[in-house]
Short mmCIF file of C-alpha atoms and ligand atoms in Angstrom, two decimals:
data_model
loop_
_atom_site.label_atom_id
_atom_site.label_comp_id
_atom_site.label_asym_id
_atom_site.label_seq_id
_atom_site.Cartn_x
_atom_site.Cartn_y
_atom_site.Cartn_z
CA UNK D 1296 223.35 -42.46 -122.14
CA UNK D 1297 226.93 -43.53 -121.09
CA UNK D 1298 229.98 -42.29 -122.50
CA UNK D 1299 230.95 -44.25 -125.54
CA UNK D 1300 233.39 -46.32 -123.90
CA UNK D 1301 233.30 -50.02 -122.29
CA UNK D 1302 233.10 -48.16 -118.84
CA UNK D 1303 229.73 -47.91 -117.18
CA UNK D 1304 229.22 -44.66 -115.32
CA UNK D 1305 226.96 -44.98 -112.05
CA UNK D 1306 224.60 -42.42 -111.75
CA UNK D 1307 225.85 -38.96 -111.64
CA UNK D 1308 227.10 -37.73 -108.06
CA UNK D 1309 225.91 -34.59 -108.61
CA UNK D 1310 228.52 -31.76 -106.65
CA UNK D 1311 230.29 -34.81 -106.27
CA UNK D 1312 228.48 -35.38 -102.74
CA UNK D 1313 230.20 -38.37 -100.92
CA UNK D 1314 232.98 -39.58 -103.35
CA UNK D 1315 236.25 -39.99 -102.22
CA UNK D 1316 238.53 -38.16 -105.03
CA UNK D 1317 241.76 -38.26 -102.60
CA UNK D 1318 243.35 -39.80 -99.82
CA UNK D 1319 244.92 -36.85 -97.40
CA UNK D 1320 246.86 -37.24 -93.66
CA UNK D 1321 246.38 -33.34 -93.35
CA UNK D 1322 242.92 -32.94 -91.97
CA UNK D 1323 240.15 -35.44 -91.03
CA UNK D 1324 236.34 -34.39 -90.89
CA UNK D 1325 233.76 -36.77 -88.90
CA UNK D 1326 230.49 -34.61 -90.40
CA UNK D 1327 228.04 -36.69 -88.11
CA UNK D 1328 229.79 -36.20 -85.19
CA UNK D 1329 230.88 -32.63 -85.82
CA UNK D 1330 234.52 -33.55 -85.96
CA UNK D 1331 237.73 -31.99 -87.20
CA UNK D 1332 241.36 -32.44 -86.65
CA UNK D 1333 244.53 -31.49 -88.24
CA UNK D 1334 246.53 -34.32 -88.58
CA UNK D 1335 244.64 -35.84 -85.44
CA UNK D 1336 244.84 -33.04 -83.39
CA UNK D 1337 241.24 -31.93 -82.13
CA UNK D 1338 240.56 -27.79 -83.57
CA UNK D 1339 239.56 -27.39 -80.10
CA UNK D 1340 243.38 -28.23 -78.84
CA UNK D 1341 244.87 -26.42 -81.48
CA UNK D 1342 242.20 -23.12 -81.03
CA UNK D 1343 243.11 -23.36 -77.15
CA UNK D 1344 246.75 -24.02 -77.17
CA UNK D 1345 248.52 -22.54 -80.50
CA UNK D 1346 248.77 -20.11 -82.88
CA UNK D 1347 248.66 -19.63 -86.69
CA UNK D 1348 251.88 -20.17 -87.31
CA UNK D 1349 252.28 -23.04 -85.44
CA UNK D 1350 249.77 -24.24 -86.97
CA UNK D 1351 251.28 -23.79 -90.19
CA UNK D 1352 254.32 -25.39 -89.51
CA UNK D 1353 252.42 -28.45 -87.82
CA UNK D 1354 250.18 -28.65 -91.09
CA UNK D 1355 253.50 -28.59 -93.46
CA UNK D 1356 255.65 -31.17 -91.80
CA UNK D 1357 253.34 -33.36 -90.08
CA UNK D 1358 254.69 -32.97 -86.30
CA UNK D 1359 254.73 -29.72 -83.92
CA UNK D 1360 258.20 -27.60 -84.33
CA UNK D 1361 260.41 -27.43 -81.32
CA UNK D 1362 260.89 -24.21 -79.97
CA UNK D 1363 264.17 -23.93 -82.58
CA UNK D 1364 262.85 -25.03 -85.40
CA UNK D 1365 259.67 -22.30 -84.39
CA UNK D 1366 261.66 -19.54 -83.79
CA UNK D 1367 263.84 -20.43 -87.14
CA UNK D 1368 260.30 -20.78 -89.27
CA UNK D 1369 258.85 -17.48 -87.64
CA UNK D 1370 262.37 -15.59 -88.37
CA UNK D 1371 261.97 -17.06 -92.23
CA UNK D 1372 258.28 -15.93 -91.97
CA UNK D 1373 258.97 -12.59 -91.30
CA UNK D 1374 262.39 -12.27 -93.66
CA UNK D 1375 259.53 -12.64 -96.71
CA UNK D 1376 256.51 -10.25 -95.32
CA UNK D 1377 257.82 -7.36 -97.73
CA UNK D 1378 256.46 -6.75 -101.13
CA UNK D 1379 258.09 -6.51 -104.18
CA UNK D 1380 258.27 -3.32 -106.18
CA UNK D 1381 256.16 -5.04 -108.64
CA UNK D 1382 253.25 -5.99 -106.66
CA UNK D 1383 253.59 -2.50 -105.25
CA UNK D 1384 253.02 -1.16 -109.00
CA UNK D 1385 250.11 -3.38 -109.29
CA UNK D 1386 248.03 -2.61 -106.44
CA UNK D 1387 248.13 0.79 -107.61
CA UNK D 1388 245.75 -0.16 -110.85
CA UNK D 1389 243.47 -1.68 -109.43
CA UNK D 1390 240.29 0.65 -108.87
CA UNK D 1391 239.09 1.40 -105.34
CA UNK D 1392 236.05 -0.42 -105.63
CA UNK D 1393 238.08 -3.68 -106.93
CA UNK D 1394 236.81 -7.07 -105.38
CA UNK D 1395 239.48 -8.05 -103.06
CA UNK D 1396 239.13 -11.76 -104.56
CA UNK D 1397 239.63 -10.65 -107.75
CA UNK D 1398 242.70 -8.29 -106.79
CA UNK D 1399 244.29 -11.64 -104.68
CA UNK D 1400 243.53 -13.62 -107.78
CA UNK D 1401 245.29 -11.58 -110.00
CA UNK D 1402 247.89 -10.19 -108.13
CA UNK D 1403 249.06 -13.90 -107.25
CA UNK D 1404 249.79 -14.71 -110.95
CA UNK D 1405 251.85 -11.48 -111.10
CA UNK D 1406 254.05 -12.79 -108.31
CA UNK D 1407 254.06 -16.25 -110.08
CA UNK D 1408 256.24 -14.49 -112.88
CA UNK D 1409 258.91 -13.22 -110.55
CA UNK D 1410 259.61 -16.31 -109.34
CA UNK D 1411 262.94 -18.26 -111.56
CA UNK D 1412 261.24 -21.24 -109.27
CA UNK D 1413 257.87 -20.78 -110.60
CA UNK D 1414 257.86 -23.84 -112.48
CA UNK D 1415 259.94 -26.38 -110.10
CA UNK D 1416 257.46 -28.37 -108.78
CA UNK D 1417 260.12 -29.83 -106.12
CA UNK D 1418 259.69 -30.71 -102.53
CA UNK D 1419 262.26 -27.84 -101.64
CA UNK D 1420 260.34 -25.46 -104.04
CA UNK D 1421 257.30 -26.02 -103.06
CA UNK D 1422 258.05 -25.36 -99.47
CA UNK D 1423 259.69 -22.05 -100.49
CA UNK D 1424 256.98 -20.77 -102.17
CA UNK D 1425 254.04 -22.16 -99.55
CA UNK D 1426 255.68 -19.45 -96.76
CA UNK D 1427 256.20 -16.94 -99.39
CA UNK D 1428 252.52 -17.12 -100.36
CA UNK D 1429 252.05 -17.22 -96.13
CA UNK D 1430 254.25 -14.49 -96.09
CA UNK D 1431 253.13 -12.43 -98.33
CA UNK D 1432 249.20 -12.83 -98.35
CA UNK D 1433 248.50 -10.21 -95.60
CA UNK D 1434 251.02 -8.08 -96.94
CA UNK D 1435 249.14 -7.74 -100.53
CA UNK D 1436 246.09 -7.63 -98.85
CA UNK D 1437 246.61 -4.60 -96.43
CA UNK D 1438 248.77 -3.16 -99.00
CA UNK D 1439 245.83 -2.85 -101.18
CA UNK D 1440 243.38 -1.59 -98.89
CA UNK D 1441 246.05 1.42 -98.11
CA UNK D 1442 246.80 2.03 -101.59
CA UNK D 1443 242.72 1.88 -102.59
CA UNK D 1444 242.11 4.60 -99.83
CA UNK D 1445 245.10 6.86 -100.80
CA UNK D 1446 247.40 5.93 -98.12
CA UNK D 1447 251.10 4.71 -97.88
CA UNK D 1448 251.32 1.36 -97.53
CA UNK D 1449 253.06 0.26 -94.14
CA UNK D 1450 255.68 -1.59 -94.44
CA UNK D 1451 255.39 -5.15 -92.27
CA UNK D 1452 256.91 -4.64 -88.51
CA UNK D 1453 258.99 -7.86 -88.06
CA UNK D 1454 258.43 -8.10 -84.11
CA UNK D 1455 254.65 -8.61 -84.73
CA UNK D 1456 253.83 -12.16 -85.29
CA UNK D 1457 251.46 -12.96 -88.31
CA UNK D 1458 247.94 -11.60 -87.44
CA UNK D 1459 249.20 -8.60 -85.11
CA UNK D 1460 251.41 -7.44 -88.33
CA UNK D 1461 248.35 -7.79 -90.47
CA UNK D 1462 246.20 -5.61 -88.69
CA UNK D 1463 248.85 -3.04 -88.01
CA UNK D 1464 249.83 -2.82 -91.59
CA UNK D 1465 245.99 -2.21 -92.44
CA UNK D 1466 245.59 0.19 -90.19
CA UNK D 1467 249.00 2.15 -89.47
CA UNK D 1468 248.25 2.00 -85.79
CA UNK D 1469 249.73 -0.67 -82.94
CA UNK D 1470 246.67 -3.34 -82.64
CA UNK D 1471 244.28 -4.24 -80.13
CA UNK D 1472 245.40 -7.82 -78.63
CA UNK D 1473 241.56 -8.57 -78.67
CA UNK D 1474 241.42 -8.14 -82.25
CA UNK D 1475 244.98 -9.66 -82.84
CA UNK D 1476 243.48 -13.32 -80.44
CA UNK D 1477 240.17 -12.74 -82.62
CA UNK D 1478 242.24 -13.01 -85.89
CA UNK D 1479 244.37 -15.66 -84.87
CA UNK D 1480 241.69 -17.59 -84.10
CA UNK D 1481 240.35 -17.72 -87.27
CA UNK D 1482 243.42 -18.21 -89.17
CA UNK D 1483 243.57 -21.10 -87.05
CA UNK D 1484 240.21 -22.24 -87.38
CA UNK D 1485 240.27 -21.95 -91.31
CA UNK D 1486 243.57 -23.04 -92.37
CA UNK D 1487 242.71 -26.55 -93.40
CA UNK D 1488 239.36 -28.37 -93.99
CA UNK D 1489 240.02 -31.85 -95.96
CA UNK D 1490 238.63 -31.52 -99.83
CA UNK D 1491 236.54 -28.32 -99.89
CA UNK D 1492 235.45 -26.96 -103.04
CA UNK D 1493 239.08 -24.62 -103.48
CA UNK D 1494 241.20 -27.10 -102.23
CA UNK D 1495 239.86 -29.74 -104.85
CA UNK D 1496 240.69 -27.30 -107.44
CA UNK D 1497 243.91 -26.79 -106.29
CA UNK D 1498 244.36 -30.13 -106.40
CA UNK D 1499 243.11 -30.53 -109.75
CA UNK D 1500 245.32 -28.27 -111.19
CA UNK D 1501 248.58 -30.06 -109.50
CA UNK D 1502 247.47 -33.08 -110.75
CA UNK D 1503 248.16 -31.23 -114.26
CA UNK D 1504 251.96 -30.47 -112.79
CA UNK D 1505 251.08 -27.02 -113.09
CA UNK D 1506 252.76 -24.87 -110.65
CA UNK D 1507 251.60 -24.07 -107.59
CA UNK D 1508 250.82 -20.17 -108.32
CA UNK D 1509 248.62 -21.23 -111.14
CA UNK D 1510 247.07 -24.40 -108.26
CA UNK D 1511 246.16 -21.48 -105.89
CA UNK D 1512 245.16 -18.91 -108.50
CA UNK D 1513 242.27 -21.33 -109.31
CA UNK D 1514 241.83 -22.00 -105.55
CA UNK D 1515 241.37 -18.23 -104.98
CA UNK D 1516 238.66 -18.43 -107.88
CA UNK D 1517 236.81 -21.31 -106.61
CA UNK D 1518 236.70 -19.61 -102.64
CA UNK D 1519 235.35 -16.49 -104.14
CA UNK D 1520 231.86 -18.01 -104.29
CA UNK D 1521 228.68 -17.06 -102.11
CA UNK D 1522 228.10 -20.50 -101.59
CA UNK D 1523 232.11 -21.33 -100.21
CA UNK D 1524 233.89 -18.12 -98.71
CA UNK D 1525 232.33 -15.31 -100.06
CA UNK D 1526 229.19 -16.90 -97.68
CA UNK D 1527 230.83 -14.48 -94.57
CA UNK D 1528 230.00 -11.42 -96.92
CA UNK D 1529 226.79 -12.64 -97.45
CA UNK D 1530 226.37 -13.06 -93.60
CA UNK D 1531 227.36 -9.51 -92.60
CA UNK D 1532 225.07 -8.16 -95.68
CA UNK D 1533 221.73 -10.19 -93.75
CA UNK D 1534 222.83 -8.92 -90.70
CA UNK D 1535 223.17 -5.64 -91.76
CA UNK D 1536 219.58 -6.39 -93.47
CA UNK D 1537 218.30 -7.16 -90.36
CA UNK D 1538 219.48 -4.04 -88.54
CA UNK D 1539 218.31 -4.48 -85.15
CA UNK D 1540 217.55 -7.65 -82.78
CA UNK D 1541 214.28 -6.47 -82.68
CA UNK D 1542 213.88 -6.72 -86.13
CA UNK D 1543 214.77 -10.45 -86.39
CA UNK D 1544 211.93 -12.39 -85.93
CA UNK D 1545 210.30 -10.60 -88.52
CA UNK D 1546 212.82 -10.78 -91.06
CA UNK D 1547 213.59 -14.58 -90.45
CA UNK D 1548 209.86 -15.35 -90.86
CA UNK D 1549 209.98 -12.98 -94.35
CA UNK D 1550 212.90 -15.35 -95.11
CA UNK D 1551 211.87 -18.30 -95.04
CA UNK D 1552 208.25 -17.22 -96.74
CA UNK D 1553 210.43 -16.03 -99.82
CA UNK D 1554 212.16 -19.58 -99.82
CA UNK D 1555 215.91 -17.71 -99.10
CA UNK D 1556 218.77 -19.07 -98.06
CA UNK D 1557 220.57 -17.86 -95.48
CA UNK D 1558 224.53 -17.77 -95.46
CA UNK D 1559 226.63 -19.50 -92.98
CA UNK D 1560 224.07 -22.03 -92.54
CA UNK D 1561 224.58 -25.63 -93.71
CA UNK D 1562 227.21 -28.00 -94.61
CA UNK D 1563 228.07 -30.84 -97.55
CA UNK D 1564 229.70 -32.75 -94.94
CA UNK D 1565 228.73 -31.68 -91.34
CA UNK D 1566 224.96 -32.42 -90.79
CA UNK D 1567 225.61 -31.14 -87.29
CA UNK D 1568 227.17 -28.37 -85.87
CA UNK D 1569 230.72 -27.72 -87.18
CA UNK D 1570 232.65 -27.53 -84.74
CA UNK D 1571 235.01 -24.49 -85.80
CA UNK D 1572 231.88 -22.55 -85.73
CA UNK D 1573 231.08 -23.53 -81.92
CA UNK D 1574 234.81 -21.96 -81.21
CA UNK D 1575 234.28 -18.80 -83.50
CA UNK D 1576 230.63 -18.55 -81.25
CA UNK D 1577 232.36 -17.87 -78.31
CA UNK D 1578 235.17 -15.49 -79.74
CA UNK D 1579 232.44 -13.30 -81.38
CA UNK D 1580 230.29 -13.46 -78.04
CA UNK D 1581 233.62 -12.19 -75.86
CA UNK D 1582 234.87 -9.55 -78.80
CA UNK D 1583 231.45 -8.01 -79.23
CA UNK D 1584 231.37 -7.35 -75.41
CA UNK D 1585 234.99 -5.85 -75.77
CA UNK D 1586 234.55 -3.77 -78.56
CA UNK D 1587 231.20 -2.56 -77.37
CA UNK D 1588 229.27 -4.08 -80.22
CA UNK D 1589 227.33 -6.87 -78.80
CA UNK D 1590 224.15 -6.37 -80.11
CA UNK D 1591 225.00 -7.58 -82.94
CA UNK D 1592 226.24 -10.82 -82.02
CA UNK D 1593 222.59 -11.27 -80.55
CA UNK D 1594 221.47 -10.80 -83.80
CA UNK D 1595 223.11 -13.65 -85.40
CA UNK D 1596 222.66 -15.37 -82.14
CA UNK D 1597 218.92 -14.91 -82.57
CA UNK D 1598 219.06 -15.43 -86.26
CA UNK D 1599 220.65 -19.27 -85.27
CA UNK D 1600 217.83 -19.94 -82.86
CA UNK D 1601 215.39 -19.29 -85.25
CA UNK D 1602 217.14 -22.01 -87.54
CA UNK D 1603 217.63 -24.55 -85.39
CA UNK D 1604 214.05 -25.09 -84.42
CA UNK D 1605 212.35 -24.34 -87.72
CA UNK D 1606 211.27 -27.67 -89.17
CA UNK D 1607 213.71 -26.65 -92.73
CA UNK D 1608 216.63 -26.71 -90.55
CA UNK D 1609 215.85 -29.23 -88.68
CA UNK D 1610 214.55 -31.83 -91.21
CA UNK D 1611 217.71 -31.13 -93.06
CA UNK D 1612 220.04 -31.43 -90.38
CA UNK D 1613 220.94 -27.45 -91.02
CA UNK D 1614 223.54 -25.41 -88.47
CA UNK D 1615 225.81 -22.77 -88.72
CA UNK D 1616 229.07 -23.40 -90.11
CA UNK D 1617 232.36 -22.17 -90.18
CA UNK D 1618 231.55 -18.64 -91.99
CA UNK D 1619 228.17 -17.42 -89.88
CA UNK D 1620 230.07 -16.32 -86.44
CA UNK D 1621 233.45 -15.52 -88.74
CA UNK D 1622 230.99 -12.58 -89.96
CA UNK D 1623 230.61 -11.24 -86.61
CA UNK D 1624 234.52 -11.97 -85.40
CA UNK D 1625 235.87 -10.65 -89.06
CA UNK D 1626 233.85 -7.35 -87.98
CA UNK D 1627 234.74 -6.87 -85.00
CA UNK D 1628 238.25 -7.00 -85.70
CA UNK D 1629 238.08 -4.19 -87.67
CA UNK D 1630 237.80 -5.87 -91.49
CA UNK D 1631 236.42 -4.09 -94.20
CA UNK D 1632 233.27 -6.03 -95.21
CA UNK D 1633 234.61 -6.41 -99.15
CA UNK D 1634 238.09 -7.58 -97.28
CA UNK D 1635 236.73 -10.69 -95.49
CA UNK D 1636 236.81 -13.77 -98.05
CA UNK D 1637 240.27 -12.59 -98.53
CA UNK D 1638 240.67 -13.02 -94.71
CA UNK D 1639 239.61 -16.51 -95.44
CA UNK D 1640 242.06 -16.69 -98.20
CA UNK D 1641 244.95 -15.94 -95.65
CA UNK D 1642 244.30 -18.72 -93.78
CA UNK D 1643 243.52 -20.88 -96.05
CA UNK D 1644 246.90 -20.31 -98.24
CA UNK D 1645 247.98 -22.96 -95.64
CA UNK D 1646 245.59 -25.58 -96.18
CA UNK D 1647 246.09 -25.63 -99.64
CA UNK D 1648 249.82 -25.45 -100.41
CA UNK D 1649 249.90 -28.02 -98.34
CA UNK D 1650 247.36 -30.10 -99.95
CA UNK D 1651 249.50 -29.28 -103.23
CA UNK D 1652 253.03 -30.63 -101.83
CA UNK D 1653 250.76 -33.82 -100.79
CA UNK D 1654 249.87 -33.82 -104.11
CA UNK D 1655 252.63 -33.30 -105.65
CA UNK D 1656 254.42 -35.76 -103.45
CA UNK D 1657 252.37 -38.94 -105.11
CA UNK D 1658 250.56 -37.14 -107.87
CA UNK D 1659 248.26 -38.69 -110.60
CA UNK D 1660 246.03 -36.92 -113.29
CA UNK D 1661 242.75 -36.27 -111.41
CA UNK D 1662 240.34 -37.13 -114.59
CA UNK D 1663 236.69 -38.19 -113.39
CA UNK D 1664 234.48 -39.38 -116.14
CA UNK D 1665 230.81 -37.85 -117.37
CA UNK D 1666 227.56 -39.14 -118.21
CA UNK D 1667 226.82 -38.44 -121.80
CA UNK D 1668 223.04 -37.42 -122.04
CA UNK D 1669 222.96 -35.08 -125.30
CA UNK D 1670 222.02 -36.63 -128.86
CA UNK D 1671 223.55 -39.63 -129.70
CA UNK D 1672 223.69 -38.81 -133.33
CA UNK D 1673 222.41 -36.02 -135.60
CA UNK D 1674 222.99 -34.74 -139.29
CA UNK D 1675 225.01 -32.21 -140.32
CA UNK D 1676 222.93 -29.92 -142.03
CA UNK D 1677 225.07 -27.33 -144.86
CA UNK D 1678 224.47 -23.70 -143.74
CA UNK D 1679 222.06 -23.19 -147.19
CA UNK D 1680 219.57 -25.47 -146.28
CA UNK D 1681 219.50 -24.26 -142.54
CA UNK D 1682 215.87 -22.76 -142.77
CA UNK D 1683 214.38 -21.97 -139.39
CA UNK D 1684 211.90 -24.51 -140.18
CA UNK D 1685 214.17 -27.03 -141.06
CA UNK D 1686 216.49 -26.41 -137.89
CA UNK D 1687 213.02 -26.43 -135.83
CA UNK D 1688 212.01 -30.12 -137.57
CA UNK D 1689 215.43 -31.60 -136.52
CA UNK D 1690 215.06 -30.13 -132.90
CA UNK D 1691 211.76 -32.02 -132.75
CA UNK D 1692 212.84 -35.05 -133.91
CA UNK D 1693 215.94 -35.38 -131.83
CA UNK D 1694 213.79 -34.51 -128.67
CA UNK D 1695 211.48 -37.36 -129.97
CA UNK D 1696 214.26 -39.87 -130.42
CA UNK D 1697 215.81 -38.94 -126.72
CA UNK D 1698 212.62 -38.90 -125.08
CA UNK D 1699 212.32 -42.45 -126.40
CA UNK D 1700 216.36 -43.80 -125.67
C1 SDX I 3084 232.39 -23.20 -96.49
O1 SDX I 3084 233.30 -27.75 -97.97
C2 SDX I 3084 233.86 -27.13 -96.98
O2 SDX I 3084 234.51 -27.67 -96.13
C3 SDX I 3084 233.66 -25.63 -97.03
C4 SDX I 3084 234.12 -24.87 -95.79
C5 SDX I 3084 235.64 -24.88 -95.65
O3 SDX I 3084 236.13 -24.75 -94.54
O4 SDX I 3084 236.30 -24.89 -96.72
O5 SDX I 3084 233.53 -25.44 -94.63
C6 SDX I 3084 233.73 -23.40 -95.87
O6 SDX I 3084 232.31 -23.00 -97.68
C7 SDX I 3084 231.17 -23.30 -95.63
C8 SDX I 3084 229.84 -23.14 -96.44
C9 SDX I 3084 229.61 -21.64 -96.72
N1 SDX I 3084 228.37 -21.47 -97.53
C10 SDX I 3084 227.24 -21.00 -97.02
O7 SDX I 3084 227.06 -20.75 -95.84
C11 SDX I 3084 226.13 -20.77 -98.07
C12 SDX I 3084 224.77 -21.22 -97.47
N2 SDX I 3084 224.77 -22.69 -97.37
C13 SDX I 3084 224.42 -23.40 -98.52
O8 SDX I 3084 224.03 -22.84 -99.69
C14 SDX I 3084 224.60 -24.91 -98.47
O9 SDX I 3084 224.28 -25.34 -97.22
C15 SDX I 3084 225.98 -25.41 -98.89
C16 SDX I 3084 226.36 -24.85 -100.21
C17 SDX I 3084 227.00 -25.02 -97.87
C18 SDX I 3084 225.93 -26.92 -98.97
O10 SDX I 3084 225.10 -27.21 -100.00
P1 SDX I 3084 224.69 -28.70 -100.46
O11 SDX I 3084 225.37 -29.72 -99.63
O12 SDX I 3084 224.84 -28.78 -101.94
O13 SDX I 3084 223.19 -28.75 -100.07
P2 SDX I 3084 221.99 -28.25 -101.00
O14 SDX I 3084 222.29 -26.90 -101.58
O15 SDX I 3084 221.67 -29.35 -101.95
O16 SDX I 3084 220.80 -28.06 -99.93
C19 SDX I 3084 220.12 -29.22 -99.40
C20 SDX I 3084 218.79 -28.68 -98.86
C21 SDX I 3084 218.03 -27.84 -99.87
O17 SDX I 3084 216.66 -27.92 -99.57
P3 SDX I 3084 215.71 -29.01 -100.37
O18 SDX I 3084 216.14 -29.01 -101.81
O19 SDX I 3084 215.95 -30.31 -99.67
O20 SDX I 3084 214.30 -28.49 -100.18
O21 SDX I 3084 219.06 -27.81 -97.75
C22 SDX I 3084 218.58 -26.50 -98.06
C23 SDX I 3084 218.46 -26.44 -99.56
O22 SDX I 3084 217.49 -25.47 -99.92
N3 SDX I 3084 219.60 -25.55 -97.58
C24 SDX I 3084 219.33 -24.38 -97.03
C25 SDX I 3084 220.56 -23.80 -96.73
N4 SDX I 3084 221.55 -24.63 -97.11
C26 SDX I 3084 220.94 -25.72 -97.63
N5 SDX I 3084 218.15 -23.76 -96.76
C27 SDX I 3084 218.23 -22.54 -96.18
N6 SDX I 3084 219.38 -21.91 -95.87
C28 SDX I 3084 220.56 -22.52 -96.13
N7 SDX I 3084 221.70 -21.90 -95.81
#
């Protein structure tokens, strides 16, 4: 039963599975042929040749920075790494066992309200506030793993570059370069990926003209989700469920008896590998051999070979995507488990702000339309007379009449 206007609604896309709610020069996705590119520039290139704050620039402006206007974005980068006394305060009332989603979430509307630019959604603005978010992401995030385990929190070092200075204001101590390449990697890998479930709430909310705190407050909500970035959690958990390669077989064949799912496996878009994932494959393989850890990228190595010749998998045109080897990579950089969709978050505060000065730029309501399939009419019924019989005899008869429409 349609909405009660002229329009008529097609059937329901439920998720919204294959309609085009946006048109975006930022990143292109070929899901059949396991293809992604930021603004046409293979993720293999970009893995291979750059760095996450090239990429950052490249994603905002639409070209690659000369070295200038690089070492003038990274100087501007770093100028904004330190946090403010009130997001200091904050962290310290959050309790230790705190999700670090919810934290982010939260602790990004706080900075909304010490910004006087908070609600100018300009060009300028907009740009100011995307590297302050860049800026300050890692900053609030290894600020609040300090503060949760009663430590001072380490104030950024502005000769690091972005992932370096994250890990070395989480842990206090000069990082590992295999563990700084690991991390930039991902941020790389992550930063953008066309109309994903937080980025299309992001985008919702812009098309409001709400700011662009509030845009990635709800895109920090949405990304929270086992079933969009909270799935490298739920990787590390089965791995950690599994406990040894030995153990696999037997545990994938429980698995798939009880019907689970298992995270990091499967795509709306790619119904082949995804291609981020192939990358993040070979980074795990080559950290878990430096950190002395490799077992365990057999395990999930084992785990995916299971998968991809099990008729489920294979029927459905089921492989590992971007979150089951960022489990593995995430760990063996050192990240607290509860820390890694927040990980994600950091590279994804890219990807969205710049999906939100896009739409911004050339911005229209984003309203879809629903299918109406309630009652089309019943009585109001005055509180005295609302018997349970009586409410029972009009529930039957309106399932009668709709089982009839
Ligand atoms: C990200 O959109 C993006 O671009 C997201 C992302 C990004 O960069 O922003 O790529 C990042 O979020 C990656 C996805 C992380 N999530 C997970 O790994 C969670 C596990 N995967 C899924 O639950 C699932 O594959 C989704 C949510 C990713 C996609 O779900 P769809 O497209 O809605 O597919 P579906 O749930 O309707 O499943 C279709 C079929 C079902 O079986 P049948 O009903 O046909 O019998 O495939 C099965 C599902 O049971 N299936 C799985 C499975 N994923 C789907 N079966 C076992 N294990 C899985 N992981």
């Amino acid at each position: 039963m349609p909405d009660k206007d002229a329009a008529v609604i097609a059937a329901v896309a439920k998720g919204l599975e294959g309609v085009i709610a946006a048109a975006t020069s930022i990143s292109s996705i070929d899901g059949t042929a396991g293809r992604l590119t930021y603004r046409g520039i293979p993720i293999e290139e970009l893995a291979a040749n750059s760095f996450y704050e090239e990429v950052a620039y490249f994603l905002w402006n639409g070209q690659l920075p000369t070295q200038v206007q690089l070492d003038q974005f990274m100087a501007n980068l770093v100028s904004m790494r330190t946090l403010p006394d009130n997001i200091v305060a904050a962290l310290k009332l959050f309790p230790a066992n705190s999700s670090g989603m919810d934290m982010l979430r939260t602790v990004i509307s706080l900075l909304s309200v010490s910004d006087p630019d908070e609600e100018n959604n300009s060009q300028e603005s907009n740009r100011r506030k995307a590297l302050r978010l860049m800026a300050l992401f890692p900053s609030i995030i290894a600020g609040f793993h300090r503060v949760r385990n009663g430590l001072e929190i380490v104030p950024p070092d502005p000769v690091l570059g972005h992932a370096a200075n994250f890990l070395y204001m989480l842990t206090g101590e000069k990082p590992d370069p295999v563990k700084v390449k690991g991390i930039d990697l991902y941020l790389v890998l992550l930063a953008d990926h066309g109309l994903n479930a937080s980025t299309f709430t992001a985008r919702v909310i812009a098309g409001t003209e709400a700011d662009m705190y509030a845009a990635v407050t709800g895109a920090l909500g949405a990304l929270k989700g086992p079933l969009h970035g909270g799935a490298n959690q739920g990787v590390m958990d089965m791995l950690d469920e599994v406990g040894s390669l030995d153990h696999v077989d037997a545990w994938f064949d429980a698995t798939m008896a009880g019907q689970r799912r298992i995270m990091g496996i499967g795509h709306r878009v790619y119904k082949t590998e995804d291609p981020r994932a192939r990358v993040l494959r070979r980074v795990s393989d080559e950290m878990g051999y430096a950190v002395g850890k490799h077992d365990l990228h057999e395990m999930a190595l084992r785990i995916e070979q299971r998968a991809l010749s099990h008729p489920h998998f294979v029927e459905r045109k089921l492989a590992p995507n971007v979150d089951y080897y960022s489990a593995t990579v995430l760990y063996y950089a050192g990240i607290p488990l509860d820390l890694f969709t927040t990980i994600f978050a950091m590279s994804r505060i890219v990807g969205w702000t710049a999906h939100l000065i896009e739409q911004y730029a050339d911005n229209r309501l984003i309203r879809p339309r629903a299918q109406y399939i309630g009652p089309d009419y019943q009585p109001y019924i005055p509180v005295a007379e609302r018997t349970v019989e009586k409410l029972a005899e009009v529930a039957q008869s309106l399932h009668m009449s709709m089982s009839q429409s």
